[in-house]
C-alpha positions in Angstrom: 32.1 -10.4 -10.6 31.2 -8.5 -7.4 28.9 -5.3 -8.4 30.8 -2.2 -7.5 28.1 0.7 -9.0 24.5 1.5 -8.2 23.7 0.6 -11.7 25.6 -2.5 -11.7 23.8 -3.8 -8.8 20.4 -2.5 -10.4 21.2 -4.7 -13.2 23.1 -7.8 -11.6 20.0 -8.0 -8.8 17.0 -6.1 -10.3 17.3 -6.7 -13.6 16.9 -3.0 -14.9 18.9 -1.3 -17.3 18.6 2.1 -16.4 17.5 4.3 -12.8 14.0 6.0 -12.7 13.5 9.9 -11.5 15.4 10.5 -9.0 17.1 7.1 -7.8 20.3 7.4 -8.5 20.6 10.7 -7.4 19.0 9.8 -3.7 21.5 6.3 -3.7 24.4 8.7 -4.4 23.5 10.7 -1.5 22.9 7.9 1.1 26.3 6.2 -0.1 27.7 9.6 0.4 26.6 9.3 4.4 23.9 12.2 4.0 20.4 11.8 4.8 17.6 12.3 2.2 13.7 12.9 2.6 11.9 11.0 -0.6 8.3 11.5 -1.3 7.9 9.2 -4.9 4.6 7.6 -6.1 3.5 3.9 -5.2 5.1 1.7 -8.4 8.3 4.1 -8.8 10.6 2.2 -7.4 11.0 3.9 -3.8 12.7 0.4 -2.5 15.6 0.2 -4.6 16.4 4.2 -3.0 17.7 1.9 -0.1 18.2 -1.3 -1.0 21.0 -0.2 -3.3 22.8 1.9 -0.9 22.3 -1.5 1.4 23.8 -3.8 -0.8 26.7 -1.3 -1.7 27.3 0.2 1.7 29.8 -0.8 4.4 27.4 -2.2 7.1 23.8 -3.5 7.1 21.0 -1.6 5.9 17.8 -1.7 8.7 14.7 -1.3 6.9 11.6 0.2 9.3 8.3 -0.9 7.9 5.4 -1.1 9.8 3.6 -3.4 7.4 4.4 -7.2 8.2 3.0 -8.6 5.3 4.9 -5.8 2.5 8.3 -6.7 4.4 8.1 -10.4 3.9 7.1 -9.7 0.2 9.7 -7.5 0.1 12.6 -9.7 1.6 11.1 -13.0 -0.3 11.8 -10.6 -3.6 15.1 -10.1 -2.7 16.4 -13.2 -2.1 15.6 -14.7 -5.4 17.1 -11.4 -6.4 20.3 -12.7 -4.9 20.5 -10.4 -2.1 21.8 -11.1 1.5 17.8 -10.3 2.9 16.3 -11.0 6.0 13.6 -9.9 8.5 12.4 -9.9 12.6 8.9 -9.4 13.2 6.4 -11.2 15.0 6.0 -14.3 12.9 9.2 -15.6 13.8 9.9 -18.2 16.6 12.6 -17.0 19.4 15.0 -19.3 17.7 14.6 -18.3 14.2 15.2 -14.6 15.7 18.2 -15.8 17.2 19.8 -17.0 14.1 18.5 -13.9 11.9 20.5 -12.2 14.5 23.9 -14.1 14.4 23.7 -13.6 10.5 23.8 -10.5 10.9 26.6 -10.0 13.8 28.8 -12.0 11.4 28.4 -9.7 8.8 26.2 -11.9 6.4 22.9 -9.5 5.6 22.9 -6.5 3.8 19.3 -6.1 4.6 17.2 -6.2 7.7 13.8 -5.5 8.1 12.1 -4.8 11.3 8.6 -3.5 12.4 9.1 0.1 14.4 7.7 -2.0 17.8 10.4 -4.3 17.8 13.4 -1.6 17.1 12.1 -0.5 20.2 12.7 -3.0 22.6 15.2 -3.2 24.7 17.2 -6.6 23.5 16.9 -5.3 19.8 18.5 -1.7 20.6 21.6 -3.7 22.8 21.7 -5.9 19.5 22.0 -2.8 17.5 25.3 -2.0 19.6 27.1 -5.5 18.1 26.5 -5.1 14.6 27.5 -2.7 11.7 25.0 -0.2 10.3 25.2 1.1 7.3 21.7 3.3 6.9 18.6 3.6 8.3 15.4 3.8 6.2 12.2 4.4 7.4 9.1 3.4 5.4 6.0 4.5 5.1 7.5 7.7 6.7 3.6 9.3 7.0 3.1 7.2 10.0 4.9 9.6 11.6 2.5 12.5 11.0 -0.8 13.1 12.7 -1.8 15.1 9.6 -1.1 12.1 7.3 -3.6 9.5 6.7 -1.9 6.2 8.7 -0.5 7.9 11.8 1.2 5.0 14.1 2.5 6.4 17.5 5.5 4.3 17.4 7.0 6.1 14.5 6.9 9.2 16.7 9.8 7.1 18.8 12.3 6.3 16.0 14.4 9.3 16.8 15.1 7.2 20.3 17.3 4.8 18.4 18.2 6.5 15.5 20.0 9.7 17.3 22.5 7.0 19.0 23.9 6.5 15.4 24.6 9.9 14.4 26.8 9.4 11.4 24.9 6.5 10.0 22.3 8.1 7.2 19.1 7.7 7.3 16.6 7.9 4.2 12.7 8.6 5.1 10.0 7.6 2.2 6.3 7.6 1.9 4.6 7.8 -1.2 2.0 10.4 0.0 2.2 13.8 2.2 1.0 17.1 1.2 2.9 19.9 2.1 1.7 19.9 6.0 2.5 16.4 6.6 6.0 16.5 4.2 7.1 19.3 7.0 5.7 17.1 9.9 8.2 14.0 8.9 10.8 16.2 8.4 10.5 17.8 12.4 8.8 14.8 13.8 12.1 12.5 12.3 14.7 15.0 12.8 15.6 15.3 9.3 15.7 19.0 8.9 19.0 18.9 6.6 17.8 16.1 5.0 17.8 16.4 0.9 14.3 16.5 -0.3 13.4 14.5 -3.4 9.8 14.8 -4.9 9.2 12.6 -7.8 6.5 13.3 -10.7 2.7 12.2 -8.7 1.6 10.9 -12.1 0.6 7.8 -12.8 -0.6 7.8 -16.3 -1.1 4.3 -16.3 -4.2 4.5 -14.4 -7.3 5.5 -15.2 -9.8 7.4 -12.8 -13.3 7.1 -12.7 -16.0 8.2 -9.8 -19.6 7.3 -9.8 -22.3 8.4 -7.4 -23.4 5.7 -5.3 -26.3 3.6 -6.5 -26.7 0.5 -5.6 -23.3 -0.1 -4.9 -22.5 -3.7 -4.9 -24.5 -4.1 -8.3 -22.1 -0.8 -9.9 -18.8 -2.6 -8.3 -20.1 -6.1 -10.2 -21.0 -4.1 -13.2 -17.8 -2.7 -13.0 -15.5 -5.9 -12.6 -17.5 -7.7 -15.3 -17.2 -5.1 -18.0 -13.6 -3.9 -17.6 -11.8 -6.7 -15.8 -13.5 -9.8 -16.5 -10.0 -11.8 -15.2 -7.7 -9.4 -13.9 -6.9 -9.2 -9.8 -8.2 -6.5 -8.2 -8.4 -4.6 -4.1 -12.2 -3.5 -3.1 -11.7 -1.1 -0.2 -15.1 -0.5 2.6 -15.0 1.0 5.5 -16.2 -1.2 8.0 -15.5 -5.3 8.5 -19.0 -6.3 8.3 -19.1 -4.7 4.3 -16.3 -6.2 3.3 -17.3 -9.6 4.3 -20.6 -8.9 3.0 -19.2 -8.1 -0.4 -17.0 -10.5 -0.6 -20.0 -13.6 0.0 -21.8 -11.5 -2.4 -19.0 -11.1 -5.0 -18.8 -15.1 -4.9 -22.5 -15.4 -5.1 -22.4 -13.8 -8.2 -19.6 -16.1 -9.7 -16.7 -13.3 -8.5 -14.2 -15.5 -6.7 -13.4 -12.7 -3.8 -11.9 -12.5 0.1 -12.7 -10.6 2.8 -9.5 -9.0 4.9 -9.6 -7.2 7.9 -8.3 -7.0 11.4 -11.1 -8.8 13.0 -10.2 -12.1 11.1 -8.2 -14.6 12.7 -4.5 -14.0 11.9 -4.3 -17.0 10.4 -7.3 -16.8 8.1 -6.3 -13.2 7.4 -2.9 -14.2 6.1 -4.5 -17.5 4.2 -6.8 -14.9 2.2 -3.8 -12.2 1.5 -1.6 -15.4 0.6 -4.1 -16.8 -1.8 -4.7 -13.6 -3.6 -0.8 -12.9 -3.8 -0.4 -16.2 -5.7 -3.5 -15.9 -7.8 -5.6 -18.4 -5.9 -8.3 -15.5 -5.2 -9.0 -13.1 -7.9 -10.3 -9.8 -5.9 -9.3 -9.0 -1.6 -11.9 -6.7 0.1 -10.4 -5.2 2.9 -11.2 -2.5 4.9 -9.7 1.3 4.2 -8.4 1.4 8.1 -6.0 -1.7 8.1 -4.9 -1.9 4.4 -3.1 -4.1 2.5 0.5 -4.3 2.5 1.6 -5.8 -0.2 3.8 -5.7 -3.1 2.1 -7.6 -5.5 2.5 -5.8 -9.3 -0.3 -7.2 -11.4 -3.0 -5.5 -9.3 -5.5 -4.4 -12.1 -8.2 -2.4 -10.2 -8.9 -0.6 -7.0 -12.2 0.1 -6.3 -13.5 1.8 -3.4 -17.4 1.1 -2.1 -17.0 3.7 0.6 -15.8 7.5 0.6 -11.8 7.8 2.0 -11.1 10.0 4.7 -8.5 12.1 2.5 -7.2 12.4 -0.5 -3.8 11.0 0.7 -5.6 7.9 1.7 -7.4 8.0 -2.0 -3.6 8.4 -3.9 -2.1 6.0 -1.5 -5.0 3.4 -2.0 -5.5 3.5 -5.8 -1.6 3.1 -6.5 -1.4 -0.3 -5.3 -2.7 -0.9 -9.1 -0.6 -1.1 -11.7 2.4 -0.9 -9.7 3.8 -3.2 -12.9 3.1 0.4 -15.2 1.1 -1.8 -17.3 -2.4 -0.2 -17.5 -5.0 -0.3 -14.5 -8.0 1.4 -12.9 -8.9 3.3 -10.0 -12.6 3.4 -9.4 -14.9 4.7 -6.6 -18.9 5.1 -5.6 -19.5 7.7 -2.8 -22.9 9.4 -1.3 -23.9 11.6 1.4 -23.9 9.2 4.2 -20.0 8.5 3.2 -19.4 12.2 3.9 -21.7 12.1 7.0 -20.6 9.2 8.6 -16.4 10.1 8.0 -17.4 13.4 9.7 -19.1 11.5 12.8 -16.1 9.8 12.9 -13.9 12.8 12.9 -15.7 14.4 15.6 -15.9 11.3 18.0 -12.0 11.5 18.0 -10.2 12.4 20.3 -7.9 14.5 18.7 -7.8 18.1 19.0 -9.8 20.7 17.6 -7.0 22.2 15.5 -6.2 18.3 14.4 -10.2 17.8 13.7 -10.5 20.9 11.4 -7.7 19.5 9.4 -9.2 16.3 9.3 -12.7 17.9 7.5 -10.4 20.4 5.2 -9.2 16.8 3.9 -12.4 15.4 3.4 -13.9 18.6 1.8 -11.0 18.3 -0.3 -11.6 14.7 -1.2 -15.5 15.8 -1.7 -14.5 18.4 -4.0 -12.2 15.7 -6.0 -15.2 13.9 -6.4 -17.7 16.6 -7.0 -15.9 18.5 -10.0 -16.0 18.3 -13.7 -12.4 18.6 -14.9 -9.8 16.4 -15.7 -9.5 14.2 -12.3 -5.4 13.9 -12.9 -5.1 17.5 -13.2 -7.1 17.8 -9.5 -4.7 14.8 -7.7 -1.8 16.1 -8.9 -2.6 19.8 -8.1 -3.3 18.8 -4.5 0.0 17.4 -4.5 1.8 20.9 -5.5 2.2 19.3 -9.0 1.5 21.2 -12.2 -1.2 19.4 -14.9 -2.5 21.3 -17.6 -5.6 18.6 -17.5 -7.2 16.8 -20.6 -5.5 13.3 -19.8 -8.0 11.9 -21.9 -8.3 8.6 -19.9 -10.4 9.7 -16.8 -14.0 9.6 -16.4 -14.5 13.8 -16.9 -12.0 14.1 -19.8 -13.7 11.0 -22.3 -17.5 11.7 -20.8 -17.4 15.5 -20.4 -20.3 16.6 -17.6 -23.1 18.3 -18.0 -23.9 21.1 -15.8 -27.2 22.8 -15.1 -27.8 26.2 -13.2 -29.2 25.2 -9.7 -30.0 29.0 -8.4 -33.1 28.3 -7.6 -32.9 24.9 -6.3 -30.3 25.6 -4.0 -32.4 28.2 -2.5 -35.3 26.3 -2.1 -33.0 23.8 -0.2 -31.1 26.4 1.9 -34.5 27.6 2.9 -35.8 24.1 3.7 -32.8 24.0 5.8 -33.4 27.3 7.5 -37.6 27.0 8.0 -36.7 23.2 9.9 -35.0 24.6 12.4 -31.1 23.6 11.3 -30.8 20.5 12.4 -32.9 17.6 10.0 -30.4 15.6 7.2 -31.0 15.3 3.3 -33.8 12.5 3.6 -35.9 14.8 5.9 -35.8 17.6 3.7 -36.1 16.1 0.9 -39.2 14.7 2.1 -40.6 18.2 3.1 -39.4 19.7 -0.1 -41.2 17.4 -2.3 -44.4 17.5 0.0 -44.9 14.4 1.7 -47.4 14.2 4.2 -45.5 11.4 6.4 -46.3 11.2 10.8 -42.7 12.6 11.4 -43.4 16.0 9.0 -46.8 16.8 10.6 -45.8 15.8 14.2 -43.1 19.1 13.3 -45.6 20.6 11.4 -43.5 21.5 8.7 -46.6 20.3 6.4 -46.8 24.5 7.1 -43.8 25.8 6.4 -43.4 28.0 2.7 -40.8 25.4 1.5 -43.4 22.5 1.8 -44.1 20.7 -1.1 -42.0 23.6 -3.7 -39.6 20.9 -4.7 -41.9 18.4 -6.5 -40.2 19.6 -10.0 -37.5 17.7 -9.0 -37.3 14.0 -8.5 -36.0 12.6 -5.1 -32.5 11.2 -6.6 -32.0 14.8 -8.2 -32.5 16.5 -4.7 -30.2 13.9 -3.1 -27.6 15.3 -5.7 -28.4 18.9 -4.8 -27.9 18.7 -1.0 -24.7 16.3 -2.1 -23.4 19.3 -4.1 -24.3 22.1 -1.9 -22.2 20.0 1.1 -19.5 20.1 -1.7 -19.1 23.5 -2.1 -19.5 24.3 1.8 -22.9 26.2 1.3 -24.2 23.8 4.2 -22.0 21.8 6.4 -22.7 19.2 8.6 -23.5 19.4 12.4 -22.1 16.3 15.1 -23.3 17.6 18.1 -26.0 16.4 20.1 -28.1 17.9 17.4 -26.9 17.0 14.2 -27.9 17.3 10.8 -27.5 20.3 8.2 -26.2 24.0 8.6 -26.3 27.2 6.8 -22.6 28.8 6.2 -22.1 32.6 5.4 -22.0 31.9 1.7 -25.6 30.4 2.2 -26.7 33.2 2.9 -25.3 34.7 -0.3 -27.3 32.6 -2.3 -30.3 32.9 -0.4 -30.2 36.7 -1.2 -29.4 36.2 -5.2 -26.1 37.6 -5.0 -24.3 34.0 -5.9 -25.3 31.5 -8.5 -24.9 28.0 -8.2 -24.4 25.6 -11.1 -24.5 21.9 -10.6 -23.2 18.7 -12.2 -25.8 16.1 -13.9 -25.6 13.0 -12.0 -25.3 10.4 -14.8 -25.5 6.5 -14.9 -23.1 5.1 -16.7 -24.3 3.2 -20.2 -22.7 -0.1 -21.8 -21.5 2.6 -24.8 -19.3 4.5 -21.9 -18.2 1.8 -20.0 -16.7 0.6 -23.6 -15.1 3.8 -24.3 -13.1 3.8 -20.5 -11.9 0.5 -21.2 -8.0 0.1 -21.0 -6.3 -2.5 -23.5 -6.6 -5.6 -22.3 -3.4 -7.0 -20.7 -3.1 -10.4 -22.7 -3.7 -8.7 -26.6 -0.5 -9.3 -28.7 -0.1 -8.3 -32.3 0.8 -12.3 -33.4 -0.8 -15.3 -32.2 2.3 -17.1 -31.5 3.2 -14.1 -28.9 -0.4 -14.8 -27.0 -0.1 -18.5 -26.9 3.7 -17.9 -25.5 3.1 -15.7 -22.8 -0.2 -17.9 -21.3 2.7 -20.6 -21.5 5.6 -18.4 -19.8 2.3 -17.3 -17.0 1.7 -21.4 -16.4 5.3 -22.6 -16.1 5.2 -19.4 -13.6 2.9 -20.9 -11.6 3.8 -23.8 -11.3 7.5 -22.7 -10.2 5.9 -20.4 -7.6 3.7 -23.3 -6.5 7.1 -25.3 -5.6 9.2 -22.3 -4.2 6.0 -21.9 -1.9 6.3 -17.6 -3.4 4.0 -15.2 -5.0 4.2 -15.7 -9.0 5.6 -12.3 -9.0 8.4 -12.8 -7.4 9.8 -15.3 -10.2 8.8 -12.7 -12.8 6.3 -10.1 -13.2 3.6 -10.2 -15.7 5.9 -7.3 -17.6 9.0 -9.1 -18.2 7.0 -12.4 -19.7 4.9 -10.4 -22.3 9.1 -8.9 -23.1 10.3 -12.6 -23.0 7.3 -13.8 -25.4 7.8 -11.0 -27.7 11.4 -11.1 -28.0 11.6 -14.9 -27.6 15.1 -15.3 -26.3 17.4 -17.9 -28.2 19.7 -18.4 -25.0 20.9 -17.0 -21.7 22.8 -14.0 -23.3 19.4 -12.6 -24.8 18.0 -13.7 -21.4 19.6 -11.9 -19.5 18.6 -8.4 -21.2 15.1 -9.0 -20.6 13.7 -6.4 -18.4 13.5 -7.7 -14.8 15.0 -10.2 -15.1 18.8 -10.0 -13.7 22.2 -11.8 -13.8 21.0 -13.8 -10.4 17.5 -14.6 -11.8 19.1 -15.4 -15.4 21.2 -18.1 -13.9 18.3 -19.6 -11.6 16.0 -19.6 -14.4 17.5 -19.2 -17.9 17.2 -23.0 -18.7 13.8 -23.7 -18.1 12.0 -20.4 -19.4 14.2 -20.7 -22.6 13.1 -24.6 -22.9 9.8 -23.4 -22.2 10.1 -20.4 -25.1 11.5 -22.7 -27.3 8.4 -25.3 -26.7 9.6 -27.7 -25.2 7.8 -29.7 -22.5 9.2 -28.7 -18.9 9.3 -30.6 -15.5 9.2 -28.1 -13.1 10.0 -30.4 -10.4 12.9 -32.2 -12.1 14.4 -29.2 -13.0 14.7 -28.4 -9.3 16.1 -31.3 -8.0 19.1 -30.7 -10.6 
């Protein structure tokens, strides 16, 4: 029977029983021709906003992604969905082009996904003429925005194609954009009238934690070893050099682990991303710049060996785990030289000064994330205009509360060191001057004379690297790019310098074996019966194997969620199949026999069953 509802469809093709926050309402508007603005979290089901409306709608749906790898998850999902999909990037030869294109003239896709360069061009705008459109979505709508964190320039010409459709809605999404860059997609896209939807930013399925950088590959090992001993997981550096680095590292120590960036060739860039999308590589290190665009659920951690730029790129980042809601951490290391070197960055950009500033308020922001001691979920989600009342009781601040220690005097023995040195040495320097080291450098300065030589020696040299850390934190110094850089006093310096402010710091701490135990989530494969356990392992190999043939991701048969539901419930037959969440009338027929075979333990031939 041909779906005729939104929730008909989400159950016939998606498998889902009931809508999420806010979809039904946003579908409903689309269907309605009326454009809508929709800001929901990575994992909450932002697709099915327009893929619905797609399916239902008179016309074809064009999707705008800029992500080549996310759309041909995406459309690979759909079609064992049972859903009319397609895409045209840059993958495809002219011929297969060709024929995506004369499916869709004849009416035979409901959705079509295209990369904002090639909506562009000429030959596909003239194309655009012959066929019927039933929406327009744009993707990853904070491309659009120089204040977001992934700004493309090609998003800023969308309203060249678009505004030739006027009565065709469009639906904008991004699952990040405070309230500057919300405003810039809305201008920047036309999209004024637009109804704005902005879904809950929590994701309590995720757990924070933030270390100060020590050692960092040894902490990110520690790390993976203690808490996810099996499960997938994204390390994000900054530069290609560290994440190939890590990643031959990560191996060494018996990790199995793949470097991604854009300086690989394409082909061994998209071996690595295919291997860890069918489980083949357990951990991807890719660089913060280029990202990862993909869809895959199971993601278990996201760790980050270098600072983001913003806390945009931090929320954006860190939900690519647990996308499946089953639960997952976000963990980072960060230092000085993070800060220091993001800032160099900003400053060597061409942007302009007012677009700069922004950039460091960002940062400081980010810094200040980092920095404090309260609950970490109360701090993303007030950054995203969202109310918390704190105590999650699963970050790093709410089950190890922080100690803090008054710093007064500290901070103006550093301030001072800052001041005597002229303004423009960083922390190692003054450190070093601080805790009276007679090194060349210091006496060819002579600051072996200044009245801050040598007054910091009741500290040790990690605690002072924590005090400058903190004091660049809280914007009593900032950092210099100029010809001569290094460290600055700011007006509320000065404050301190005179008594009139007190500073309290946080203790640095290393985290034990006893508090690493006390973060850890549940693990994913612990069941209440045995028979449950051995089920599911079963369910994941047959899985496997079925992906293996289809040549698709093992997520795109089923999602690690649906078989812990199937090996708990234990269907009997394709009735109780069917009401298995994610699974779907289109998947149930597909599938039904050989998962129930495989529930009822019976010994299945994957490769039999197909030639059926």
């Amino acid at each position: 029977m041909m779906a005729q509802n939104p929730l008909e469809v989400l159950r016939k093709y998606f498998g889902y029983g009931d809508f999420r926050e806010n979809q039904l309402e946003i579908i409903e508007k689309v269907l309605n021709g009326e454009d809508a603005f929709v800001l929901m979290p990575t994992g909450s089901g932002k697709s099915i906003c327009y893929q619905i409306p797609a399916i239902l709608c008179r016309g074809m749906g064009i999707i705008i992604s800029p992500l080549i790898a996310l759309m041909e998850d995406q459309v690979k999902a759909l079609q064992q969905n049972g859903v009319k999909a397609a895409y045209l990037n840059s993958t495809l030869s002219f011929q297969e082009g060709r024929n995506i294109q004369r499916r869709a003239a004849t009416g035979n896709l409901d959705v079509l996904y295209v990369a904002p360069e090639r909506l562009l061009t000429g030959d596909f705008q003239q194309f655009l003429g012959h066929v019927d459109i039933g929406l327009f979505a744009i993707d990853e709508a904070h491309c659009v925005s120089q204040w977001g964190h992934d700004f493309r320039p090609e998003y800023l010409r969308i309203n060249e194609v678009t505004r030739r459709f006027p009565h065709t809605p469009r639906i904008a999404l991004t699952a990040t954009a405070d309230v500057v860059t919300q405003k810039d997609i809305l201008d920047k896209l036309d999209l004024r009238r637009a109804k704005v939807f902005i879904s809950s930013f929590d994701r309590p399925n995720i757990q924070y934690h933030v270390q100060v950088k020590n050692r960092d590959k040894h902490q990110l090992l520690d790390f993976i070893r203690s808490k996810h001993p099996e499960g997938s997981g994204i390390v994000y550096a900054r530069t290609r050099k560290r994440t190939e680095s890590i990643a031959a590292w990560l191996c060494q120590q018996g990790v199995d682990a793949m470097p991604y960036h854009a300086g690989l060739p394409p082909e061994v860039r998209m071996e690595n991303q295919k291997r860890f999308q069918e489980d083949l590589t357990r951990v991807i290190v890719a660089t913060i710049a280029f990202g990862m665009g993909i869809d895959k659920p199971d993601v278990r951690f996201v760790a980050h060996v270098d600072l983001p730029a913003s806390m945009e790129a931090y929320y954006q980042e860190t939900g690519r785990a647990g996308r499946d809601g089953l639960p997952a951490d976000a963990w980072m290391v960060y230092s000085i030289s993070d800060v220091t070197a993001l800032r160099r960055l900003f400053e060597l950009s061409q942007g302009s000064d007012e677009f700069k500033n922004i950039l460091r308020q960002k940062l400081d922001a980010l810094l200040g994330y980092c920095e404090s001691t309260v609950c970490r979920r109360k701090l993303i989600l007030n950054y995203f205009g969202e109310t918390h009342a704190g105590a999650c009781n699963t970050c790093d601040n709410c089950l190890n509360p922080i100690e803090t220690w008054d710093g007064t005097i500290a901070a103006q023995k550093a301030l001072s060191c800052v001041y005597r040195t002229g303004e423009r040495f960083g922390a190692g320097y003054l450190i070093s001057v601080l805790m009276g080291e007679h090194t060349l450098r210091i006496q060819q300065w002579r600051h072996d004379r200044i009245k801050t030589f040598g007054v910091g020696q009741d500290l040790d040299r990690t605690t002072w690297m924590s005090v400058f850390r903190q004091l660049l934190s809280a914007g009593l110094i900032s950092v210099d790019m100029g010809q001569i850089s290094g460290f600055r006093l700011t007006d509320d310096s000065w404050k301190v310098l005179r008594g009139e402010k007190e500073v309290w710091f946080r203790k640095d701490e290393h985290k034990t074996k006893e508090r690493v135990k006390k973060q850890s989530p549940p693990k994913m494969d612990t069941f209440k019966n045995e028979s449950a356990q051995v089920l599911f392992s079963a369910l994941r190999k047959l899985r496997l194997d079925i992906s293996n043939h289809l040549n698709i991701p093992p997520y795109i048969v089923f999602n690690d969620r649906t078989l812990r539901e199937m090996a708990m419930v234990k269907p009997k037959n394709i009735h109780e199949f069917v009401m298995i969440n994610g699974v779907g009338e289109i998947k149930a027929e597909r599938y039904a026999d050989i998962f129930l075979a495989c529930v009822r333990g019976e010994e299945v031939d994957v490769k039999a069953f197909f030639k059926r």
